[in-house]
Short mmCIF file of C-alpha atoms in Angstrom, two decimals:
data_model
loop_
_atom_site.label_atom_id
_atom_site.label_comp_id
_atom_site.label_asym_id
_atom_site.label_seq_id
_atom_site.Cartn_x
_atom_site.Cartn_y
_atom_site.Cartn_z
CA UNK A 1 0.00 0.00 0.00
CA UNK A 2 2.82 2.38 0.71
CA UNK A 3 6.56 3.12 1.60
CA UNK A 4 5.72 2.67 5.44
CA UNK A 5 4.19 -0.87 4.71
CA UNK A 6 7.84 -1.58 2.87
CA UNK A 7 9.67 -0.01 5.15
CA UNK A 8 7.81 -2.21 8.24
CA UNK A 9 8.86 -5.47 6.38
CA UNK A 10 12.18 -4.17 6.83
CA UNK A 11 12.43 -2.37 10.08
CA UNK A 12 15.98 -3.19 11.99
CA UNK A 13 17.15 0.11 12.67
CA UNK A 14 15.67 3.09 14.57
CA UNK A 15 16.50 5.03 11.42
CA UNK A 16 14.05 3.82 9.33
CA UNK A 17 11.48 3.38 12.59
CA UNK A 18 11.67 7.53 12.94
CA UNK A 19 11.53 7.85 8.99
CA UNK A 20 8.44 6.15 9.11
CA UNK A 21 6.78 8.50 11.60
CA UNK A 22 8.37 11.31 9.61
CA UNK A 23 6.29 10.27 6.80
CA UNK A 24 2.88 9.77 8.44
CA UNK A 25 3.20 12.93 10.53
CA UNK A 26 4.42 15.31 6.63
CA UNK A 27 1.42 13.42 5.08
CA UNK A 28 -1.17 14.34 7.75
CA UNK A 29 -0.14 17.59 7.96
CA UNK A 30 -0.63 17.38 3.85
CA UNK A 31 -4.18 15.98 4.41
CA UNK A 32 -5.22 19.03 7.00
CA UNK A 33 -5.89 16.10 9.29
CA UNK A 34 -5.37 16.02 12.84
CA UNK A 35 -4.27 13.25 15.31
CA UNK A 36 -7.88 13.04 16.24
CA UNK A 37 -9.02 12.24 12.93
CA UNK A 38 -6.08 9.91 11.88
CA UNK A 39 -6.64 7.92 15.27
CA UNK A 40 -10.65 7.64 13.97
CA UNK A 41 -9.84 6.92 10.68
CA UNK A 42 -7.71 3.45 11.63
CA UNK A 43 -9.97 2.32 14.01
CA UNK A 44 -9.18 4.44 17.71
CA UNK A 45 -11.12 6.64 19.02
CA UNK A 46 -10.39 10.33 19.18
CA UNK A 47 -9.51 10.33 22.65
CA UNK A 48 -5.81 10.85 24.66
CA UNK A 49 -5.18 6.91 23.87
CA UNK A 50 -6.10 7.44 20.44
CA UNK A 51 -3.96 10.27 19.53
CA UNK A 52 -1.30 9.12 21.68
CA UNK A 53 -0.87 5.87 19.26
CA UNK A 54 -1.35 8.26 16.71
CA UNK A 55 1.88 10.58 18.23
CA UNK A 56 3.85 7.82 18.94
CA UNK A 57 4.04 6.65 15.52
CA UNK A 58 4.54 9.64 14.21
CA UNK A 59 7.85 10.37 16.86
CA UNK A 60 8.89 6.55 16.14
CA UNK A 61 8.44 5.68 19.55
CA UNK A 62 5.81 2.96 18.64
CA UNK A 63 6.37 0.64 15.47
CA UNK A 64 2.23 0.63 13.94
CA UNK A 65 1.51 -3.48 13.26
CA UNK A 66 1.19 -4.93 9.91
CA UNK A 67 -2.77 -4.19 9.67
CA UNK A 68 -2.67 -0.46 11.69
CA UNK A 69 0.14 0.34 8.75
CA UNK A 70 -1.99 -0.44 5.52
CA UNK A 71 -4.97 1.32 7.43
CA UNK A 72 -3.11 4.50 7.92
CA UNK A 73 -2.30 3.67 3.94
CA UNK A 74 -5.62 4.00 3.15
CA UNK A 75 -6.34 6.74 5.50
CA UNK A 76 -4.08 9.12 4.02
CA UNK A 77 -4.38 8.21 0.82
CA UNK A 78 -1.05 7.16 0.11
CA UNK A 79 -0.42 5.61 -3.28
CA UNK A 80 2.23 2.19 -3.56
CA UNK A 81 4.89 4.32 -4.80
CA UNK A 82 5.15 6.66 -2.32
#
């Protein structure tokens, strides 16, 4: 579905962990969405544990699973190639 479903078949080093949340975080900021919405839009609620995941992806902290990754895909829109 997108670069951050490649990159999470791949993920050894922190590196690529933080270049992942770089991604998500530039391409909701593209999509005039906020953490709130993002959160909704894979399946959490828009609530502090919600936008928390949300945030913690986005700062690399957390690594999203297999099926969170090709939701936040579709969520933002984001085509194979990017």
């Amino acid at each position: 579905y997108s670069l951050i479903y490649k990159c999470y078949n791949n993920k050894k080093s922190s590196a690529l962990v933080a270049n992942i949340g770089e991604h998500i975080r530039k391409i909701r900021l593209l999509r005039n969405m906020i953490q709130g919405e993002l959160a909704v839009a894979i399946g959490f609620e828009d609530n502090d544990y919600g936008r928390g995941r949300v945030s913690k992806y986005e700062r690399g902290i957390r690594v999203p699973k297999e099926d969170i990754l090709i939701k936040i895909s579709k969520a933002l829109n984001i085509n194979s190639y990017y």
